Coordinates of N, CA and C and ligand atoms in Angstrom, one line a residue:
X57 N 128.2 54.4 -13.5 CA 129.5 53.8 -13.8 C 130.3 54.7 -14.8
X58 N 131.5 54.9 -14.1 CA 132.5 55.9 -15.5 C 133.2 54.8 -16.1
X59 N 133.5 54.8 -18.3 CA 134.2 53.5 -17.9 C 135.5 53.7 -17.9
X60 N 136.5 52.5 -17.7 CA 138.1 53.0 -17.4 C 138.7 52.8 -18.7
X61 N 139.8 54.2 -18.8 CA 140.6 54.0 -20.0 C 142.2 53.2 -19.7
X62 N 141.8 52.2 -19.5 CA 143.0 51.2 -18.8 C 144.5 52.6 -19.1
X63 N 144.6 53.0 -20.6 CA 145.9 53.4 -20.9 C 146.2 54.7 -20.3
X64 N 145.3 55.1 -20.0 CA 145.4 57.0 -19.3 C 145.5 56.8 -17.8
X65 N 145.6 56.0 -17.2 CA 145.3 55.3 -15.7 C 147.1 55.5 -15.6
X66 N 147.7 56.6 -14.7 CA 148.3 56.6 -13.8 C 148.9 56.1 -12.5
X67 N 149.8 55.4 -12.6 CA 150.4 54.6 -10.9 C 151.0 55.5 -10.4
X68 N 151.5 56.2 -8.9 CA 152.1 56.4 -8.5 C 152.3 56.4 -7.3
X69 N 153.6 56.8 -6.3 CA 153.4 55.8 -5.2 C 153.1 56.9 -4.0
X70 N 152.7 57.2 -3.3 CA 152.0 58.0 -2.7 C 153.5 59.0 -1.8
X71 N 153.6 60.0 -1.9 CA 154.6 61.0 -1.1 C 154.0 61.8 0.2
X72 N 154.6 62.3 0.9 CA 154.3 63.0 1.9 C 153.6 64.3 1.5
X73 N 154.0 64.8 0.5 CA 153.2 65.9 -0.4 C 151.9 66.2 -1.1
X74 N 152.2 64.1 -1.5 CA 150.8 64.1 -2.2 C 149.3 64.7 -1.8
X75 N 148.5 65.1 -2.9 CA 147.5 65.6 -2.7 C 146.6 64.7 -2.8
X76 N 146.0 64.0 -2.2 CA 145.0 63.2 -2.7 C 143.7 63.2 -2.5
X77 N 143.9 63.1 -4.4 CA 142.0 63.4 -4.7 C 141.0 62.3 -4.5
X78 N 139.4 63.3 -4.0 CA 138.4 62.4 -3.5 C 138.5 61.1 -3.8
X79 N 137.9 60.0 -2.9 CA 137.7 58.5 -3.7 C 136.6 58.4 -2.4
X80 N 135.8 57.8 -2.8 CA 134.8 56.6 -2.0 C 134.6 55.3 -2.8
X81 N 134.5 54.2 -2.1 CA 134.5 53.1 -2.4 C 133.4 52.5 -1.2
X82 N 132.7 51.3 -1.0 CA 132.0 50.5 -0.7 C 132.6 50.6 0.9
X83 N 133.3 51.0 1.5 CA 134.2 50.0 2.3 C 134.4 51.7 3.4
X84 N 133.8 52.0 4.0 CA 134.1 53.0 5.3 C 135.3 52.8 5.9
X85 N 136.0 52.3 6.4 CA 137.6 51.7 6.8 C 138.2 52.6 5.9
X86 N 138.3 51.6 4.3 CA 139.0 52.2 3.4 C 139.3 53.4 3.0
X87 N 138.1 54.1 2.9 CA 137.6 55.4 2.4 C 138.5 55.9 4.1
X88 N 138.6 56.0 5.1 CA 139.1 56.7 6.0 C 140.5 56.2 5.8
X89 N 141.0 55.0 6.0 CA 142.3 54.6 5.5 C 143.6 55.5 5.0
X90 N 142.9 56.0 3.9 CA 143.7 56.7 2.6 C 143.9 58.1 3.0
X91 N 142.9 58.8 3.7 CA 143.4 60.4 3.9 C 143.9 60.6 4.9
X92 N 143.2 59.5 5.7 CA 144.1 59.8 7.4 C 145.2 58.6 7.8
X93 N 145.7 57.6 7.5 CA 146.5 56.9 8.0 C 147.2 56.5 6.9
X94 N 147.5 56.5 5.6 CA 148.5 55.7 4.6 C 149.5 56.5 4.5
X95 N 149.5 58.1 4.7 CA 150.8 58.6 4.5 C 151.4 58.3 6.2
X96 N 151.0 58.2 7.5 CA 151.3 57.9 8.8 C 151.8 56.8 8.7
X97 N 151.3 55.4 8.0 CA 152.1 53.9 8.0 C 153.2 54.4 7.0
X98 N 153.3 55.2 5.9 CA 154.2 55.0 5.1 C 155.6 55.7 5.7
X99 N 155.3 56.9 6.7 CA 156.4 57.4 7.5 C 156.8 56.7 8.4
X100 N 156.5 55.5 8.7 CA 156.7 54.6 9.6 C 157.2 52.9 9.0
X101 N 157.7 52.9 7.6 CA 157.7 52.1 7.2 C 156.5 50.7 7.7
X102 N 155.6 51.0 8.0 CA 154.9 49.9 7.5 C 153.7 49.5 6.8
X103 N 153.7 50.4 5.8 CA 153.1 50.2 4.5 C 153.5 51.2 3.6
X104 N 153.6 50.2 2.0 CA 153.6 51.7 1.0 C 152.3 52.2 0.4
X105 N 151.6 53.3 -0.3 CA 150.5 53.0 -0.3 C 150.6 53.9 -2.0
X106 N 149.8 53.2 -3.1 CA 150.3 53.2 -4.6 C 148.8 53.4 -5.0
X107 N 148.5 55.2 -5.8 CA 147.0 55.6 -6.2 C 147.1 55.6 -7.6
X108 N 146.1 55.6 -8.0 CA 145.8 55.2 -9.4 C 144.6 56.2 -9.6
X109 N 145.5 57.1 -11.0 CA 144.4 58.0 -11.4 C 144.5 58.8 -12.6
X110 N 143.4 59.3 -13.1 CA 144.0 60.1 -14.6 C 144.3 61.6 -14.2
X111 N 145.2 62.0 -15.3 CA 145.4 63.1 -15.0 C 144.6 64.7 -14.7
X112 N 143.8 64.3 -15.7 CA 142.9 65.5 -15.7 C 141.6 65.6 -15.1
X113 N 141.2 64.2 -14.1 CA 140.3 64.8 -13.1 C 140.5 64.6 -11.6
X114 N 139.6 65.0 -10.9 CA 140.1 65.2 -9.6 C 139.6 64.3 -8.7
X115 N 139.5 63.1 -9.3 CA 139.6 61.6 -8.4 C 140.4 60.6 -8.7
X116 N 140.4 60.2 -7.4 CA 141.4 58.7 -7.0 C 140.4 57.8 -7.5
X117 N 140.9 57.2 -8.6 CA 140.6 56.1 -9.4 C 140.4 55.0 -8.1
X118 N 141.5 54.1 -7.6 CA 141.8 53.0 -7.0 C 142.7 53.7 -6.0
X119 N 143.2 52.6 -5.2 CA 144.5 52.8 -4.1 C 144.8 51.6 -3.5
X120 N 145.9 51.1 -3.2 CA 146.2 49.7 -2.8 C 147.7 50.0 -2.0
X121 N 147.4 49.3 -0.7 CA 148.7 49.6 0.1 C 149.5 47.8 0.3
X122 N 151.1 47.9 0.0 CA 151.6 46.9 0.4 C 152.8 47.0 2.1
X123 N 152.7 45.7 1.9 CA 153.9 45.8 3.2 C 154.6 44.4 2.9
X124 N 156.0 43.9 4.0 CA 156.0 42.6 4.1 C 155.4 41.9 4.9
X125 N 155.5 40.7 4.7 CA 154.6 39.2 5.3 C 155.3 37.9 5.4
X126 N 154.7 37.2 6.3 CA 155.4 35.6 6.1 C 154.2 34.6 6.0
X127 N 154.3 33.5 5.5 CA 153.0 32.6 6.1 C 153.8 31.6 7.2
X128 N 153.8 31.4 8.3 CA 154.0 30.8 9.1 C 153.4 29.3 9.4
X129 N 154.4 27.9 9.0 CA 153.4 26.4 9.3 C 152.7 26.7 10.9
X130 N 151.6 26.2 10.6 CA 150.3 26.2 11.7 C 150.5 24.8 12.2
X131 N 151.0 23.9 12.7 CA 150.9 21.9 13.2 C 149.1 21.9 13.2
X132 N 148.4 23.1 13.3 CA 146.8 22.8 13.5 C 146.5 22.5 11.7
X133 N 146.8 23.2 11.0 CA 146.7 23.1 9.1 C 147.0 22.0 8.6
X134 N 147.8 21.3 8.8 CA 148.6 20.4 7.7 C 148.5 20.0 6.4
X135 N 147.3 20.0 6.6 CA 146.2 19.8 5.0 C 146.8 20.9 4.1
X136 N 146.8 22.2 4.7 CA 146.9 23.5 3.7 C 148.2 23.8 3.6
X137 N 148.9 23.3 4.7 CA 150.4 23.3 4.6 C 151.0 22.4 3.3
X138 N 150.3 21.0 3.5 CA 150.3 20.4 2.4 C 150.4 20.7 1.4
X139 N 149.3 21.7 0.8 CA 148.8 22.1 -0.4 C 149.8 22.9 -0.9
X140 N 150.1 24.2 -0.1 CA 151.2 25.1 -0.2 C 152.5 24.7 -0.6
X141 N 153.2 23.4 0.0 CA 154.2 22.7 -0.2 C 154.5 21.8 -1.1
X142 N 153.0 21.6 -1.9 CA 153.3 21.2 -3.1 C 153.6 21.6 -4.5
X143 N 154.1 22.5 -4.3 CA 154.9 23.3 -5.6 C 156.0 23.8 -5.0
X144 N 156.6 23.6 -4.2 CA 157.7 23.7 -3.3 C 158.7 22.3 -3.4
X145 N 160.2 22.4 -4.4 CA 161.0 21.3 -4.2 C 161.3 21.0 -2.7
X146 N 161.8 19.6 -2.5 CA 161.5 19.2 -1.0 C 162.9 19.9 -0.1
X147 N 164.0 20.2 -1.3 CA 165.1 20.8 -0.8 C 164.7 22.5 0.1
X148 N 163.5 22.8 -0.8 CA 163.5 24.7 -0.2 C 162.5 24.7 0.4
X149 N 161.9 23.5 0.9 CA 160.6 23.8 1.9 C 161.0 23.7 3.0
X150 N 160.4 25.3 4.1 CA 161.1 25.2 5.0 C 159.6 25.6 6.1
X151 N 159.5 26.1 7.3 CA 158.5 26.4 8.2 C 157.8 27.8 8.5
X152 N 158.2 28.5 7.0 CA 157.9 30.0 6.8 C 158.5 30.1 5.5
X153 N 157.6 31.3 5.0 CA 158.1 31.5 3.4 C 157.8 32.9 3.7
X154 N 158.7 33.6 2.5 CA 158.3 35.2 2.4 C 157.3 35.6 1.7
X155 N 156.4 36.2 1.7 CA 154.9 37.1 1.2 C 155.2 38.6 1.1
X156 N 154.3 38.9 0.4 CA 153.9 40.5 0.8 C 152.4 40.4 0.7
X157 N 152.0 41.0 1.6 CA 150.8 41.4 2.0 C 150.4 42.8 1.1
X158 N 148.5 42.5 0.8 CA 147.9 43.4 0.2 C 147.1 44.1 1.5
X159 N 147.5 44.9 2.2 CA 147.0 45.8 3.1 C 145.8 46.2 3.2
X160 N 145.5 47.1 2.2 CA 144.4 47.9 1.6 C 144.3 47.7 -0.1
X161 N 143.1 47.3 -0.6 CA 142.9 47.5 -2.1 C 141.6 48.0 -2.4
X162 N 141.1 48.8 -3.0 CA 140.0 49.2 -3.2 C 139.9 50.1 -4.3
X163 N 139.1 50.2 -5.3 CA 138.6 50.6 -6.1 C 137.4 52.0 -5.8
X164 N 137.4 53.0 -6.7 CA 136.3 53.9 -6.4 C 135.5 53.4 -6.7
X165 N 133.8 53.4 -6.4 CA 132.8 52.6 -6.6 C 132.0 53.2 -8.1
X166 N 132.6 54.2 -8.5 CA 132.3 54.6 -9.9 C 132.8 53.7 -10.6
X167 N 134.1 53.3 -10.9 CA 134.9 52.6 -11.5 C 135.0 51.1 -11.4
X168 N 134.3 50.3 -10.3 CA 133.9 48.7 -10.0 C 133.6 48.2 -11.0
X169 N 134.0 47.1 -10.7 CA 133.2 46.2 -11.6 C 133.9 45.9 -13.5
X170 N 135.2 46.6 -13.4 CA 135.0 46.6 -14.6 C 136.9 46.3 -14.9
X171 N 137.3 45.6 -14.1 CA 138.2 44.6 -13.8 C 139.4 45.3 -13.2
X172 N 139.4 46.4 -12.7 CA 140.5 47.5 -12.3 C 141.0 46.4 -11.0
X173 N 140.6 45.6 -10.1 CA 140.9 45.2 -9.2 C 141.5 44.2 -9.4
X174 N 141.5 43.2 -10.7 CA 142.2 42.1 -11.6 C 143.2 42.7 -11.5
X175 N 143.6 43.6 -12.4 CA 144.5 44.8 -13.1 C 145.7 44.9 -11.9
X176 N 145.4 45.3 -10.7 CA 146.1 45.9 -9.8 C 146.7 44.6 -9.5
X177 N 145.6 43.4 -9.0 CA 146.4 42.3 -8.4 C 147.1 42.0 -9.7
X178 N 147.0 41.8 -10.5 CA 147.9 41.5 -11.7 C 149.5 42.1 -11.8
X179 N 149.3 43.8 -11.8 CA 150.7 44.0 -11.7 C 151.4 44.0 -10.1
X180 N 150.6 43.7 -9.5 CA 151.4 43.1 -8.4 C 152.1 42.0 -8.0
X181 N 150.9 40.7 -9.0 CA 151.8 39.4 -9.4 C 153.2 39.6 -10.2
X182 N 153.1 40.7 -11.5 CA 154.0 40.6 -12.0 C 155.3 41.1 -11.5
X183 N 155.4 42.2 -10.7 CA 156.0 43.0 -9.9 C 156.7 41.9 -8.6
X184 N 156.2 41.3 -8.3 CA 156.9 40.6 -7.6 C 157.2 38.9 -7.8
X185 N 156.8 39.0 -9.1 CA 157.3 37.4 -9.4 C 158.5 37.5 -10.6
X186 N 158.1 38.3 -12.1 CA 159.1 38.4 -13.1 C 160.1 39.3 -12.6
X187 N 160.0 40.6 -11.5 CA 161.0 41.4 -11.6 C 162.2 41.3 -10.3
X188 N 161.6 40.5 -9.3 CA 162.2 39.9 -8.4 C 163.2 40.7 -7.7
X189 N 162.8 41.9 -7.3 CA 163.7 42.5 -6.3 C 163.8 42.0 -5.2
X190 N 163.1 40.9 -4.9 CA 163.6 40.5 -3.5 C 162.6 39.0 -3.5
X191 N 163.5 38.2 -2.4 CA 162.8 36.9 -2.5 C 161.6 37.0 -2.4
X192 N 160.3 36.6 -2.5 CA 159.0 36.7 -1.8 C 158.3 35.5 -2.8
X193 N 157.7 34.6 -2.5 CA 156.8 33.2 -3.1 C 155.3 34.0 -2.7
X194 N 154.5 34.2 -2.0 CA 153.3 34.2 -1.9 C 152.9 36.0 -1.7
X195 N 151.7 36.0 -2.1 CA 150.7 37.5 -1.5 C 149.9 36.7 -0.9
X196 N 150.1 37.9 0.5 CA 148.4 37.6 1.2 C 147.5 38.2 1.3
X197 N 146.4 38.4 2.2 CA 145.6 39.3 2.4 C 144.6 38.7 3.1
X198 N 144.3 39.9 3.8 CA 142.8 39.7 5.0 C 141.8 40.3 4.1
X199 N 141.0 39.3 3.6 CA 139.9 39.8 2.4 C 139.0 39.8 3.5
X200 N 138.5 41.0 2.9 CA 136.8 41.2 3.8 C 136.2 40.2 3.1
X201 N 134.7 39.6 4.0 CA 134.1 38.9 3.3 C 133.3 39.5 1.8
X202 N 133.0 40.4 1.8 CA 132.3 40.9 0.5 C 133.4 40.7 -0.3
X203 N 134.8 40.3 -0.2 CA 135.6 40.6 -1.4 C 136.4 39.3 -1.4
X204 N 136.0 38.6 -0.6 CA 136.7 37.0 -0.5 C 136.0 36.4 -2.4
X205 N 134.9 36.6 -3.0 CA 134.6 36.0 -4.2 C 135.7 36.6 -5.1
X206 N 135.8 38.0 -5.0 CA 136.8 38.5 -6.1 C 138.2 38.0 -6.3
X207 N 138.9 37.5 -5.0 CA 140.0 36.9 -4.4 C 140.0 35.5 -5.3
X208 N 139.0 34.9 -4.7 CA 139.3 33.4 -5.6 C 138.7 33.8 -6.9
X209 N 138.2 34.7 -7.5 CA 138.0 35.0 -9.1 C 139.8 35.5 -9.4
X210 N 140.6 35.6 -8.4 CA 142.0 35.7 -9.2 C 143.2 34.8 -8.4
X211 N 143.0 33.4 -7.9 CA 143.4 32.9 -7.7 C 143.8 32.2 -6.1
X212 N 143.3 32.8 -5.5 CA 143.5 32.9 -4.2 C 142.9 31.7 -3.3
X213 N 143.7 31.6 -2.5 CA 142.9 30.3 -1.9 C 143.0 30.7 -0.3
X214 N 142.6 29.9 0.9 CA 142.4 30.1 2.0 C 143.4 29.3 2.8
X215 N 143.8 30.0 3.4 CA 145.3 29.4 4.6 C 144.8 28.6 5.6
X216 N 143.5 29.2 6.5 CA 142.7 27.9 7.3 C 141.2 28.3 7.3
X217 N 141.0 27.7 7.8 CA 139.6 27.2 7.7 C 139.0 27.7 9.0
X218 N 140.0 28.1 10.0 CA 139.3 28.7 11.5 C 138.7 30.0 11.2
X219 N 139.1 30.9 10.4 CA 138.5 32.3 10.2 C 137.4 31.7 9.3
X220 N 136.1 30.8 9.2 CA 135.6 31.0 7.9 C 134.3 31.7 8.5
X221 N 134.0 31.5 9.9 CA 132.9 32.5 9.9 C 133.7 33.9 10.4
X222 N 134.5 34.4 10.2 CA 135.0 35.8 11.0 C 134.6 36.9 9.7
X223 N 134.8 37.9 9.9 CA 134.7 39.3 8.9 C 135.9 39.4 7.9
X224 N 136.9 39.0 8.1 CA 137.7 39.0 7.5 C 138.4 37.0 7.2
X225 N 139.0 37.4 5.5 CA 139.6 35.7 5.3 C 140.6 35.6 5.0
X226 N 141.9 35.0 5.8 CA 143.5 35.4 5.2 C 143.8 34.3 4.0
X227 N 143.9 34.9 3.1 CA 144.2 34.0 2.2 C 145.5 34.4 1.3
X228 N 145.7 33.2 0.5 CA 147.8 33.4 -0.2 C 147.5 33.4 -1.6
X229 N 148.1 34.0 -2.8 CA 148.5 33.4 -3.9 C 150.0 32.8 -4.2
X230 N 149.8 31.8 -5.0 CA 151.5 31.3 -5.0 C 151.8 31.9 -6.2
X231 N 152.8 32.8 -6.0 CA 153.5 33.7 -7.0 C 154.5 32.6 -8.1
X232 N 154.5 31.7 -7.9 CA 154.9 30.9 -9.1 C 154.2 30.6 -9.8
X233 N 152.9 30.8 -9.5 CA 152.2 29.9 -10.8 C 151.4 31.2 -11.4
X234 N 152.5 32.2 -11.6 CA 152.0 33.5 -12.0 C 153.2 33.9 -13.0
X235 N 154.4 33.3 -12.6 CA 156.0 33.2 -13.3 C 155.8 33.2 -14.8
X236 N 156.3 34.4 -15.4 CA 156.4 33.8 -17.1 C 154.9 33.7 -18.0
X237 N 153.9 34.1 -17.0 CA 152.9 34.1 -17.2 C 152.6 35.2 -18.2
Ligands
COA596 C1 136.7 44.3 -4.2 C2 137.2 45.3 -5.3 C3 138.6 45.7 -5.0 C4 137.1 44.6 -6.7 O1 137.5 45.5 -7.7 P1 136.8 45.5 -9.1 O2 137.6 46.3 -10.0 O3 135.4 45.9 -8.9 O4 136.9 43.9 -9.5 P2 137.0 43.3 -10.9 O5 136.1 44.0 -11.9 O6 138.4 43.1 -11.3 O7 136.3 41.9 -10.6 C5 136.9 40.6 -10.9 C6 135.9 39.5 -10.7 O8 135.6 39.5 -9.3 C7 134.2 39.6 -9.1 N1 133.9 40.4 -8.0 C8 134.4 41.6 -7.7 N2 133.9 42.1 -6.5 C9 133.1 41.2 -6.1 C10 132.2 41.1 -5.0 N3 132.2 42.0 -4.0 N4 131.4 40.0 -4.8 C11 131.4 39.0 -5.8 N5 132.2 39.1 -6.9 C12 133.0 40.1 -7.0 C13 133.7 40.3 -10.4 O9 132.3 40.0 -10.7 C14 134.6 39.7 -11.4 O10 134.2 38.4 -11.8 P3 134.3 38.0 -13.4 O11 135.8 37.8 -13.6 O12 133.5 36.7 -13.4 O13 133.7 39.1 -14.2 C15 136.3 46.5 -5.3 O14 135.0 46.1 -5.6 C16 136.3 47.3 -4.0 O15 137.1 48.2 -3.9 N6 135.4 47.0 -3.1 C17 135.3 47.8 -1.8 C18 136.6 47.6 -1.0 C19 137.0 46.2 -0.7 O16 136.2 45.3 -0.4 N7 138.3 45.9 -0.9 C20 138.9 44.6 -0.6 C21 139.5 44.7 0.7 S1 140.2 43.2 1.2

């Protein structure tokens, strides 16, 4: 384990030029993701994809791609619709809300463990809840199951209950209760 110097840790959002240095992470998908398909979705507008790394060595810290999203009422949920809707005045609840989706997130596996993946979701809450370039209430994401515990270690809950045996768990955070935070 290398440990992180949270303040030397570089964001930037990935260019067609970018060079991007080694990373492995836990996650084979991922690790192929990033060299061969994040700059392909990002010329295609459908994903931006944002690396994190220090300057003076020659790895990719982290990497995390966004896009937009909606959560869509299910009539099969109601329960979780419920839930959702209750921090929703009755005037602005409507049968879809705006999201952005966490696409890809992953951490190098040198660097795990030592809250970089808090960190990321964090300025992502803040990013789209205090600075508000555009409407959006919820983030989602298809957590793999190895990473569904880290998800509700930062708030996240589950949209339905039909994916609970599948590989993947779509779950929301409500970006208000991140507001001013
Ligand atoms: C999942 C991942 C992004 C977490 O990043 P990280 O920097 O290691 O996570 P953090 O250190 O911020 O962990 C926050 C909390 O989640 C827990 N956690 C993280 N990963 C976990 C896992 N796989 N299983 C159980 N708990 C986990 C941590 O123990 C920590 O708990 P604590 O607050 O009680 O200490 C990273 O491990 C990773 O890239 N994994 C491989 C790729 C992947 O699965 N990405 C998610 C795709 S949906």
């Amino acid at each position: 384990m290398v440990k992180i110097d949270f303040s030397k840790l570089r964001q930037f959002q990935l260019t067609e030029d970018s060079d991007i240095k080694p990373f492995k992470c836990a996650d084979g998908d991922l690790n192929d993701f990033l060299f061969e398909d994040a700059k392909h979705f990002q010329r295609e507008l459908m994903a931006v994809t944002y690396l994190l790394e220090y300057m003076e060595q020659n790895k990719t810290v982290a990497y995390f791609s966004l896009l937009a999203d909606k959560i869509i009422f299910n009539p099969d949920e109601k329960g979780v619709w419920n839930k959702l809707n209750r921090n929703i005045p009755n005037s602005k609840r409507r049968r879809s809300y705006p999201a952005v989706k966490v696409g890809r997130l992953a951490v190098n596996e040198d660097y795990s463990g030592q809250g970089l993946g808090t960190f990321i979701l964090d300025n992502i809450k803040y990013a789209f809840s205090n600075v508000k370039r555009l409407g959006c209430r919820f983030i989602t994401v298809d957590a793999l199951k190895t990473a569904v515990p880290f998800y509700e270690r930062n708030g996240f809950q589950y949209i339905t209950e039909s994916d609970k045996d599948d590989e993947t768990r779509l779950m929301f955070f409500d970006l208000k209760n991140f507001i001013n935070v």
